[in-house]
mmCIF file of C-alpha atoms and ligand atoms in Angstrom:
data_model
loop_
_atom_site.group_PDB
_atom_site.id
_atom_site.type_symbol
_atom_site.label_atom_id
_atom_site.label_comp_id
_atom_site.label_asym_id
_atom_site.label_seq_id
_atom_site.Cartn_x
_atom_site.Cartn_y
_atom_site.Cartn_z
ATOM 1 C CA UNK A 1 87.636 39.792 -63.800
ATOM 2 C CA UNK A 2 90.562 40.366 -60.947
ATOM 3 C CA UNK A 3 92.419 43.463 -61.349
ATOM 4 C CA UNK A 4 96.239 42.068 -62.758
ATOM 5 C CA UNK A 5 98.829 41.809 -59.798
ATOM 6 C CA UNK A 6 101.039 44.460 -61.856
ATOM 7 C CA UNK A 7 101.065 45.963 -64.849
ATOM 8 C CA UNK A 8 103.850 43.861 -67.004
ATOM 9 C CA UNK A 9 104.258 46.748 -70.016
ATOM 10 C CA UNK A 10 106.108 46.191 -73.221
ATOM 11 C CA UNK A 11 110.077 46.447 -72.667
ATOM 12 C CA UNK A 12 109.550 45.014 -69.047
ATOM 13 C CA UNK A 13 110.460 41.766 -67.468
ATOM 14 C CA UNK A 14 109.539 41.079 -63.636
ATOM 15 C CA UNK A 15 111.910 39.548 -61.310
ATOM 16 C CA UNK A 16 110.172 38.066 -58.208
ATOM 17 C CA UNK A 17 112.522 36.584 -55.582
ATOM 18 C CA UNK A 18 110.817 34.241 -52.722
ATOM 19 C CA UNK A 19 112.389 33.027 -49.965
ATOM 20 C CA UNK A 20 111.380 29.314 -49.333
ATOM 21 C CA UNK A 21 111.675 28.432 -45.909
ATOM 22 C CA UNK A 22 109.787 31.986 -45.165
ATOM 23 C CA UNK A 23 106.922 30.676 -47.922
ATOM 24 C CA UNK A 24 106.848 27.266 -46.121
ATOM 25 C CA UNK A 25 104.072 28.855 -43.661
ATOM 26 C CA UNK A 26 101.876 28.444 -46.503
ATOM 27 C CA UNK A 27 103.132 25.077 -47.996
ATOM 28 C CA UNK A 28 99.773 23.836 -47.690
ATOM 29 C CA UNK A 29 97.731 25.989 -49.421
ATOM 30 C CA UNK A 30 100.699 26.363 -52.197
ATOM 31 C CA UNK A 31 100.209 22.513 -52.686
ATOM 32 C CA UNK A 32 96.646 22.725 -53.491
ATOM 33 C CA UNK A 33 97.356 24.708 -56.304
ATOM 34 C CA UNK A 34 99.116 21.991 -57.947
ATOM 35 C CA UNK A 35 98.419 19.928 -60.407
ATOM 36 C CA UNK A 36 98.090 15.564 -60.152
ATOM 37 C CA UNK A 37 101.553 15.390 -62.156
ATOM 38 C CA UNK A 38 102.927 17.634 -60.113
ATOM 39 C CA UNK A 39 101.948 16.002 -56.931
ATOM 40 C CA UNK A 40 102.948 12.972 -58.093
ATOM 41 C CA UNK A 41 106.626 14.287 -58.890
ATOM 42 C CA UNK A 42 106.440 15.918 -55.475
ATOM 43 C CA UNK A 43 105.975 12.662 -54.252
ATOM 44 C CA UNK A 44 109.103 11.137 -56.032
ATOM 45 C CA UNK A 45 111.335 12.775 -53.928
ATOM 46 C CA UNK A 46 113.563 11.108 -51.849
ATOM 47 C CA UNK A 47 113.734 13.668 -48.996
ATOM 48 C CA UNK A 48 111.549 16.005 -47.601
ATOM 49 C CA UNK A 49 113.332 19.003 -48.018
ATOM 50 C CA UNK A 50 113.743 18.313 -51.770
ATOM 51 C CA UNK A 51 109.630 17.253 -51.759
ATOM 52 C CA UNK A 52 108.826 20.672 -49.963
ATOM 53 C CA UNK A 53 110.924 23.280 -51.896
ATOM 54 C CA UNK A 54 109.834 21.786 -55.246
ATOM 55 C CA UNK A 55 106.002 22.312 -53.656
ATOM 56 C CA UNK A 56 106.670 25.881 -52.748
ATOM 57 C CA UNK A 57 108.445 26.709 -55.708
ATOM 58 C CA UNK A 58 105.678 25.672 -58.124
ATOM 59 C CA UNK A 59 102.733 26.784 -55.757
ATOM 60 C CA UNK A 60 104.531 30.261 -56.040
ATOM 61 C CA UNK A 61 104.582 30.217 -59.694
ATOM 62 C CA UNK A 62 100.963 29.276 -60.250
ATOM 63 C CA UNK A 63 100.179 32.250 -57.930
ATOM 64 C CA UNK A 64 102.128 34.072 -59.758
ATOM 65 C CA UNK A 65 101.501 33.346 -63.545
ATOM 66 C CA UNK A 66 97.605 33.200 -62.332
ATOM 67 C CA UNK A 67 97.566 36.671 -61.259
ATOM 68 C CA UNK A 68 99.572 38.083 -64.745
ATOM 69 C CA UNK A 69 97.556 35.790 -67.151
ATOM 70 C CA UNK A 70 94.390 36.428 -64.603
ATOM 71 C CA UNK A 71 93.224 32.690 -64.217
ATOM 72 C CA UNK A 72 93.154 31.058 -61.213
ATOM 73 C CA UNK A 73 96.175 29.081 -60.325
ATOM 74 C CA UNK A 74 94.968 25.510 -60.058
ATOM 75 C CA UNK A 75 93.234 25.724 -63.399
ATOM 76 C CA UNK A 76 96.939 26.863 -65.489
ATOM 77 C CA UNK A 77 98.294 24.174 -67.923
ATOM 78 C CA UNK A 78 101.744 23.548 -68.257
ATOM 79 C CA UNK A 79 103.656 22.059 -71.623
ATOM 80 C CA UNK A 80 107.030 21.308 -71.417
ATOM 81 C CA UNK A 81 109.562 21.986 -74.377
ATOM 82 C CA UNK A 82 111.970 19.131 -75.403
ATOM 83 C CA UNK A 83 114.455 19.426 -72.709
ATOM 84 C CA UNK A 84 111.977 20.210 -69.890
ATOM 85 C CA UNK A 85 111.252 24.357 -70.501
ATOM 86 C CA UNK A 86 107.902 24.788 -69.200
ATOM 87 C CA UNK A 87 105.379 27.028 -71.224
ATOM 88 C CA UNK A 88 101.819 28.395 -70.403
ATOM 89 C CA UNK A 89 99.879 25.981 -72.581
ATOM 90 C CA UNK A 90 98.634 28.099 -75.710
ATOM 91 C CA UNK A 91 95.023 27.941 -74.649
ATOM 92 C CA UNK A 92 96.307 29.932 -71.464
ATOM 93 C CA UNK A 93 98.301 32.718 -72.639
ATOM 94 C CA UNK A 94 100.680 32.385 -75.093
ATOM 95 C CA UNK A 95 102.159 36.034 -74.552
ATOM 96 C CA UNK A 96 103.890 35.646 -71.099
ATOM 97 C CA UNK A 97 107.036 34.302 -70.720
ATOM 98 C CA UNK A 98 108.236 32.923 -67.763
ATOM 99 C CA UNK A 99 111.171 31.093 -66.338
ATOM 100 C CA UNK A 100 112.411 30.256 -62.551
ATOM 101 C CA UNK A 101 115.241 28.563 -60.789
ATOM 102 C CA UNK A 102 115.856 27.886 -57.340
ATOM 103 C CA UNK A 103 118.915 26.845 -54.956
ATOM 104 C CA UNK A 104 119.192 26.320 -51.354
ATOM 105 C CA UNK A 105 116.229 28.669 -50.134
ATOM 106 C CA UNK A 106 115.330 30.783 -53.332
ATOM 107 C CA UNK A 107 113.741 30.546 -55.557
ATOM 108 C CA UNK A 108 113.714 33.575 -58.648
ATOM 109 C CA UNK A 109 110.943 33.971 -61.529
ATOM 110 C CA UNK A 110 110.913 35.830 -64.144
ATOM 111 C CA UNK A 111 108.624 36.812 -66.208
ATOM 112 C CA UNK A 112 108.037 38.891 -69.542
ATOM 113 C CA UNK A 113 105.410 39.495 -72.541
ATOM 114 C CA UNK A 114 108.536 40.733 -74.642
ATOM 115 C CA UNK A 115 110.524 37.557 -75.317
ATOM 116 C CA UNK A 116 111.867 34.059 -74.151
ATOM 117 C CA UNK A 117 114.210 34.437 -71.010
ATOM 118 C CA UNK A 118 116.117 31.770 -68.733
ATOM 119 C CA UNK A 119 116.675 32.879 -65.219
ATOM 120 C CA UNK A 120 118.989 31.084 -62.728
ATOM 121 C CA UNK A 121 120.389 31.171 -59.590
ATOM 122 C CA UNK A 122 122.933 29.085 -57.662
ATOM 123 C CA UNK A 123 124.254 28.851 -54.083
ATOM 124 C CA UNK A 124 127.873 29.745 -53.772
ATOM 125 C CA UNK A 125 129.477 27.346 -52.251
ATOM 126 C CA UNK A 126 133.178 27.669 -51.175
ATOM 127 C CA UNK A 127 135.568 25.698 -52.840
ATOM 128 C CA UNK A 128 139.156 26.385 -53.654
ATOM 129 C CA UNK A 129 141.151 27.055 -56.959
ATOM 130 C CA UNK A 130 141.973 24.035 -57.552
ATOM 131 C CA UNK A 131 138.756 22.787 -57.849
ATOM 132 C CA UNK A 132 136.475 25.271 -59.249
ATOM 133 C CA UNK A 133 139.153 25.352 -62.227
ATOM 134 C CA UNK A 134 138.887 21.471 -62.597
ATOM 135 C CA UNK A 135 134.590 21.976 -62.807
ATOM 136 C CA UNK A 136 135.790 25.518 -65.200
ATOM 137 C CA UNK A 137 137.513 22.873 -67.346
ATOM 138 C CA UNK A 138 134.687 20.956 -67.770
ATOM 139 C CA UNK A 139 132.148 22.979 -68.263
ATOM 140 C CA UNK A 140 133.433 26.211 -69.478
ATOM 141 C CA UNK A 141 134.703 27.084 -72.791
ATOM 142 C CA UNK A 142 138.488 27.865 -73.569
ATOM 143 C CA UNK A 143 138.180 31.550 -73.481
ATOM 144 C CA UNK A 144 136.502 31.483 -70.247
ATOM 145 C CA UNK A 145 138.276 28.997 -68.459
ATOM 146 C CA UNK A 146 141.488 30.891 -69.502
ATOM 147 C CA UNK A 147 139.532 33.790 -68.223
ATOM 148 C CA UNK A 148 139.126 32.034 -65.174
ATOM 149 C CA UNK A 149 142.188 31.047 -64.698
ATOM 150 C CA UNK A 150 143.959 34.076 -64.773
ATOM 151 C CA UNK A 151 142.206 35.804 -61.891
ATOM 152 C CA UNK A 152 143.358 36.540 -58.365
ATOM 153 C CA UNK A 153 142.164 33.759 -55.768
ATOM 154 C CA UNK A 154 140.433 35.733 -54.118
ATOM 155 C CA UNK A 155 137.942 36.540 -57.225
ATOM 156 C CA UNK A 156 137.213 32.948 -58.323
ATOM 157 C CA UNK A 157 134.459 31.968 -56.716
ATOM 158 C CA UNK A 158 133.021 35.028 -57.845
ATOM 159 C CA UNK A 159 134.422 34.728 -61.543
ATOM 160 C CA UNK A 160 133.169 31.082 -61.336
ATOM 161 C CA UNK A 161 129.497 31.789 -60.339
ATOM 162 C CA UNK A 162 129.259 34.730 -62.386
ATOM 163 C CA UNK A 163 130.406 32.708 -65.249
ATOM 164 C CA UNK A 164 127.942 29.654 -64.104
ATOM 165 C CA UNK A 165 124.663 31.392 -63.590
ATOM 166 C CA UNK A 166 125.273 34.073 -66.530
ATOM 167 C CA UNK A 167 126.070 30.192 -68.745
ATOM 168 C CA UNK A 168 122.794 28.718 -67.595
ATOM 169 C CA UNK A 169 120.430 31.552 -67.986
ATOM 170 C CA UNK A 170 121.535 31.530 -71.441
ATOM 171 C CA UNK A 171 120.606 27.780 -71.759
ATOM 172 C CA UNK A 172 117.429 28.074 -70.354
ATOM 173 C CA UNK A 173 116.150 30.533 -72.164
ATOM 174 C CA UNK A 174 116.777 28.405 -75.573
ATOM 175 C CA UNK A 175 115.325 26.029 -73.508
ATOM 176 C CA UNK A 176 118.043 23.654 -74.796
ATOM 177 C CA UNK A 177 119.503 21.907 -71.098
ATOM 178 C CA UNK A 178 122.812 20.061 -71.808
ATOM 179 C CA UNK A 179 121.410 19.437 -75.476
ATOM 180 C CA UNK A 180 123.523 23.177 -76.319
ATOM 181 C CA UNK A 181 127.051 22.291 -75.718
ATOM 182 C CA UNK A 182 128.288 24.553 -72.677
ATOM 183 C CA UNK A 183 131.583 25.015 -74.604
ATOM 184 C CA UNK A 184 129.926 26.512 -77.634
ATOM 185 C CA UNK A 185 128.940 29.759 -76.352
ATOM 186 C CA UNK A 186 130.840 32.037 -74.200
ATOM 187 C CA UNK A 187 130.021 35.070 -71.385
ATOM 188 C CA UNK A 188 132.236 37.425 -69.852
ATOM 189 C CA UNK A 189 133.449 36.058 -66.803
ATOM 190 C CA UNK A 190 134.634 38.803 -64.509
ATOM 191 C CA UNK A 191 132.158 39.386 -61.885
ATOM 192 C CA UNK A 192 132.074 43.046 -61.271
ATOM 193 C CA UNK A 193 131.560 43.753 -65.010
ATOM 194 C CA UNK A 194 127.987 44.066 -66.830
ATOM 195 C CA UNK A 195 126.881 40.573 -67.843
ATOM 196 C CA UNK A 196 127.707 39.612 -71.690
ATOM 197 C CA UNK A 197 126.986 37.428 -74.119
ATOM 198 C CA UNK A 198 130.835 37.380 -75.795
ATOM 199 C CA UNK A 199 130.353 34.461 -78.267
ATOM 200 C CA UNK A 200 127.932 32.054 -80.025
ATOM 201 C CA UNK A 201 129.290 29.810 -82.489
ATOM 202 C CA UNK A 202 126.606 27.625 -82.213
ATOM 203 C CA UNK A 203 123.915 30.239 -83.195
ATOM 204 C CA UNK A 204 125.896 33.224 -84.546
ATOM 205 C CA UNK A 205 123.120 35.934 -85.155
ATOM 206 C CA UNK A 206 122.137 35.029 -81.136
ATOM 207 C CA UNK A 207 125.015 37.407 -80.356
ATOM 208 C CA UNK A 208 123.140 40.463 -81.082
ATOM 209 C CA UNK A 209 120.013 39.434 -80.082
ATOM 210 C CA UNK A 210 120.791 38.291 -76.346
ATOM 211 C CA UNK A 211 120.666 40.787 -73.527
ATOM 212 C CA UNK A 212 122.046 39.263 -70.085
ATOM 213 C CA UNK A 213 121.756 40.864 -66.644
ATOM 214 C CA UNK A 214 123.103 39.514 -63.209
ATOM 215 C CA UNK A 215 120.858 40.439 -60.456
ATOM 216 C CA UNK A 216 121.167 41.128 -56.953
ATOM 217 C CA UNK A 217 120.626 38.399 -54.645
ATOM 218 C CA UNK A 218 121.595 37.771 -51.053
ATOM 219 C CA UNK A 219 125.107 37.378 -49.535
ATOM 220 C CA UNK A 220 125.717 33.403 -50.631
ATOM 221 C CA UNK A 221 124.099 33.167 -53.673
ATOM 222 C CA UNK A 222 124.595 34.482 -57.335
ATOM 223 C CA UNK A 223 121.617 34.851 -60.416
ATOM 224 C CA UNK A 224 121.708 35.999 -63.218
ATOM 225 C CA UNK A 225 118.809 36.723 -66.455
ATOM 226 C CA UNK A 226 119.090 36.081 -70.409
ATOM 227 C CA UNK A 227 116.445 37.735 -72.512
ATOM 228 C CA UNK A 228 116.087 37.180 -76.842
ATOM 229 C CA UNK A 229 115.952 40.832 -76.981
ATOM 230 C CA UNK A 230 118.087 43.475 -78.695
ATOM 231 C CA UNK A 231 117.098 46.333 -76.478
ATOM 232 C CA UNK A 232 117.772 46.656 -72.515
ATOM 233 C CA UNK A 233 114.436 45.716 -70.640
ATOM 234 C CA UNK A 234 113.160 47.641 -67.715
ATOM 235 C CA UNK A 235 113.444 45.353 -65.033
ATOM 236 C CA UNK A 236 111.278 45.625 -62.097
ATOM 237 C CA UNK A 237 112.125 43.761 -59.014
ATOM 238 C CA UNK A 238 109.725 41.878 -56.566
ATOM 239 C CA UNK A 239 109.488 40.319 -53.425
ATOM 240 C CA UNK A 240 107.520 37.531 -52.739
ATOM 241 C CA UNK A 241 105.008 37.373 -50.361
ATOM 242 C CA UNK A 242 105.048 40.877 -49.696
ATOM 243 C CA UNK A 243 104.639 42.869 -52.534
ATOM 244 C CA UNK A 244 102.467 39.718 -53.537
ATOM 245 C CA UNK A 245 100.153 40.783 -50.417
ATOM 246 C CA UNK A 246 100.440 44.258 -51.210
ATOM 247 C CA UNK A 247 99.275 43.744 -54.385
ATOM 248 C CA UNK A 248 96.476 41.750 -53.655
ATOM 249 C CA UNK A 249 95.119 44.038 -50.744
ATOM 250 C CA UNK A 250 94.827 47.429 -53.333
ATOM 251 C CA UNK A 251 93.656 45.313 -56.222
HETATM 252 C C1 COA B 1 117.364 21.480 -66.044
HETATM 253 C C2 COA B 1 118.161 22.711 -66.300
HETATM 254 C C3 COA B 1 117.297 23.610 -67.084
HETATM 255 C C4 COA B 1 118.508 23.515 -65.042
HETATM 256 O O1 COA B 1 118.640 22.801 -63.947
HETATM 257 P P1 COA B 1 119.045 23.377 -62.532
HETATM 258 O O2 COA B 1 120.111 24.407 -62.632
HETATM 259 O O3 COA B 1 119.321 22.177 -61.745
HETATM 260 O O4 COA B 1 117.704 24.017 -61.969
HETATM 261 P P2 COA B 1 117.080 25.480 -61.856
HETATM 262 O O5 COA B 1 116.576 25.586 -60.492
HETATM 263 O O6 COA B 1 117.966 26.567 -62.351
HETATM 264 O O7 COA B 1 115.866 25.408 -62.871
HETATM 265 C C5 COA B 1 114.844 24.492 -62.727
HETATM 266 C C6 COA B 1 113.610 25.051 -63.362
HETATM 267 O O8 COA B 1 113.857 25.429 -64.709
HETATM 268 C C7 COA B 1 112.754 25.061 -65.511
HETATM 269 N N1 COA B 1 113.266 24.192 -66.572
HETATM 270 C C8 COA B 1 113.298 22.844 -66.647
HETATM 271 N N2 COA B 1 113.868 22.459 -67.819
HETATM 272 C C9 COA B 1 114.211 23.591 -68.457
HETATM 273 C C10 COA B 1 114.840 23.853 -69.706
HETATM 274 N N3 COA B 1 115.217 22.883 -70.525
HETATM 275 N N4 COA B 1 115.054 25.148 -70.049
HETATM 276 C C11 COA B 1 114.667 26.152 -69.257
HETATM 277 N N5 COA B 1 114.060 25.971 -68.059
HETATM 278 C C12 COA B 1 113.831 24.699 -67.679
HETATM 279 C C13 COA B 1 111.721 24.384 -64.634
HETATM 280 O O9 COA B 1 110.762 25.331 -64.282
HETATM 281 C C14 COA B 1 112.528 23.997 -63.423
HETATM 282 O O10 COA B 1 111.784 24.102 -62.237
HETATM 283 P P3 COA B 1 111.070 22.819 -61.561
HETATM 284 O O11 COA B 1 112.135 22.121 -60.808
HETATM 285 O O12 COA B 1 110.068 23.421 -60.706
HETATM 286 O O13 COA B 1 110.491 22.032 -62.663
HETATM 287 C C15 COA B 1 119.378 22.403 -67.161
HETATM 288 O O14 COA B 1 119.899 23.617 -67.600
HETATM 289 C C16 COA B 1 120.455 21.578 -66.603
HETATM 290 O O15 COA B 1 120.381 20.382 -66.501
HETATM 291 N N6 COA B 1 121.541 22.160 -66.216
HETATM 292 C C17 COA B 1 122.670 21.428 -65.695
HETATM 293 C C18 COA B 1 123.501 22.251 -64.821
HETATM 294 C C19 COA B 1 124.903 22.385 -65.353
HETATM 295 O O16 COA B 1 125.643 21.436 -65.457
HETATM 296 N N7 COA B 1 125.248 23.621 -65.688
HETATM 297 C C20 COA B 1 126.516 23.999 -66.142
HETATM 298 C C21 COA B 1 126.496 25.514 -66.185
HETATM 299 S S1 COA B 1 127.964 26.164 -66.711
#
């Protein structure tokens, strides 16, 4: 039996962060890890960039969950929840959680024993007032558009991604996708505060049961976590490959 990559206690979640055109060095052996569905959706894309940082992304996850749930990468099943989630199939592990996202060239997993969790992560691109309030409008609820609204222009893109990333790490960790009506729920929008769950009509009780982190990514980009927890996790931050490598060499 391999020796676990880390230990992933009780109260912990994992946050590995790879960058993807670094990882592309190692595309091929990352695609050999996947499995004939995903090759064949690897195929379905239109462009090669697209093709390649789906590969990468995946390949890293398999390495990943493989070392946690101590199986070997190619041999991990996959089933998918209603609206896409993918789980560890039950005859793998059914204690570890995981969830990823990627934009532009990261990618960030998480992963837990403790609970569900939704990661995400978004590229921050610049747009002005005008038009991040039109997407708020949208996609935002009232009290968070309002939010929104009122702040300073020169806090709005932050507001906005803050708002967007802290939104869809909540979603995906109900695994729900656009099925859970963005509007329904609400998260503090000011970017320099703690991340917060503010309001769930949808699923009342969630509200105390919902812990929400951002986490620090590099200048451009903004992620955030959602956990089903009541208590604040221990998060433990990693970088792929090299604490990957690291890991490997002492174990
Ligand atoms: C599909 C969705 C889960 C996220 O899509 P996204 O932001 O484009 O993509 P991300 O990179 O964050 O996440 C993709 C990963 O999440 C996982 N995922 C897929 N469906 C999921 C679901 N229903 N729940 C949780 N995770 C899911 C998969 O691992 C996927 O990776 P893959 O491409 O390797 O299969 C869904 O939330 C969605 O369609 N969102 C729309 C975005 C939007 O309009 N957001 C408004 C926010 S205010």
């Amino acid at each position: 039996m391999r020796a676990p990559l880390v230990e992933l206690n009780s109260g912990q979640v994992h946050v590995w962060t790879a960058s993807l055109s670094q990882a592309k060095c190692e595309i091929k052996e990352l695609a050999e890890v996947l499995s004939p569905d995903e090759r064949s959706r690897a195929n379905r894309f239109l462009f090669d960039r697209d093709r390649e940082r789906f590969t990468i992304a995946r390949g890293v996850l398999r390495r990943l969950l493989a070392q946690y749930a101590d199986l070997s990468p190619e041999h991990l099943q996959f089933r998918y929840g209603k609206h896409g989630k993918p789980r560890l199939d039950a005859d793998d592990t059914t204690a570890l959680e995981f969830n990823l996202s990627h934009a532009g060239d990261w990618a960030v997993y998480a992963l837990t024993t403790e609970c569900p969790v939704g990661i995400d992560i978004e590229q921050i691109r610049p747009a002005n007032k005008y038009h991040r309030l039109k997407l708020a409008r949208r996609f935002f609820s009232e009290s968070e558009f309002i939010t929104l609204a009122a702040q300073p222009e020169t806090n709005v893109e932050r507001a906005f991604f803050a708002c967007w990333t802290r939104k869809e790490a909540y979603i995906k960790l109900h695994g729900r996708g656009l099925s859970l009506p963005l509007a329904r729920f609400s998260v503090n929008v000011e970017p320099d505060d703690p991340a917060r769950l503010m309001a769930t009509p949808w699923l009342p009780e969630d509200l105390g049961l919902t812990q929400m982190h951002d986490l620090p990514v590099v200048a451009g980009y903004r992620a955030a976590l959602a956990l089903s927890m009541n208590d604040c996790p221990m998060i433990r931050r990693f970088d792929w490959p090299t604490d990957f490598r690291d890991q490997m060499t002492l174990g």
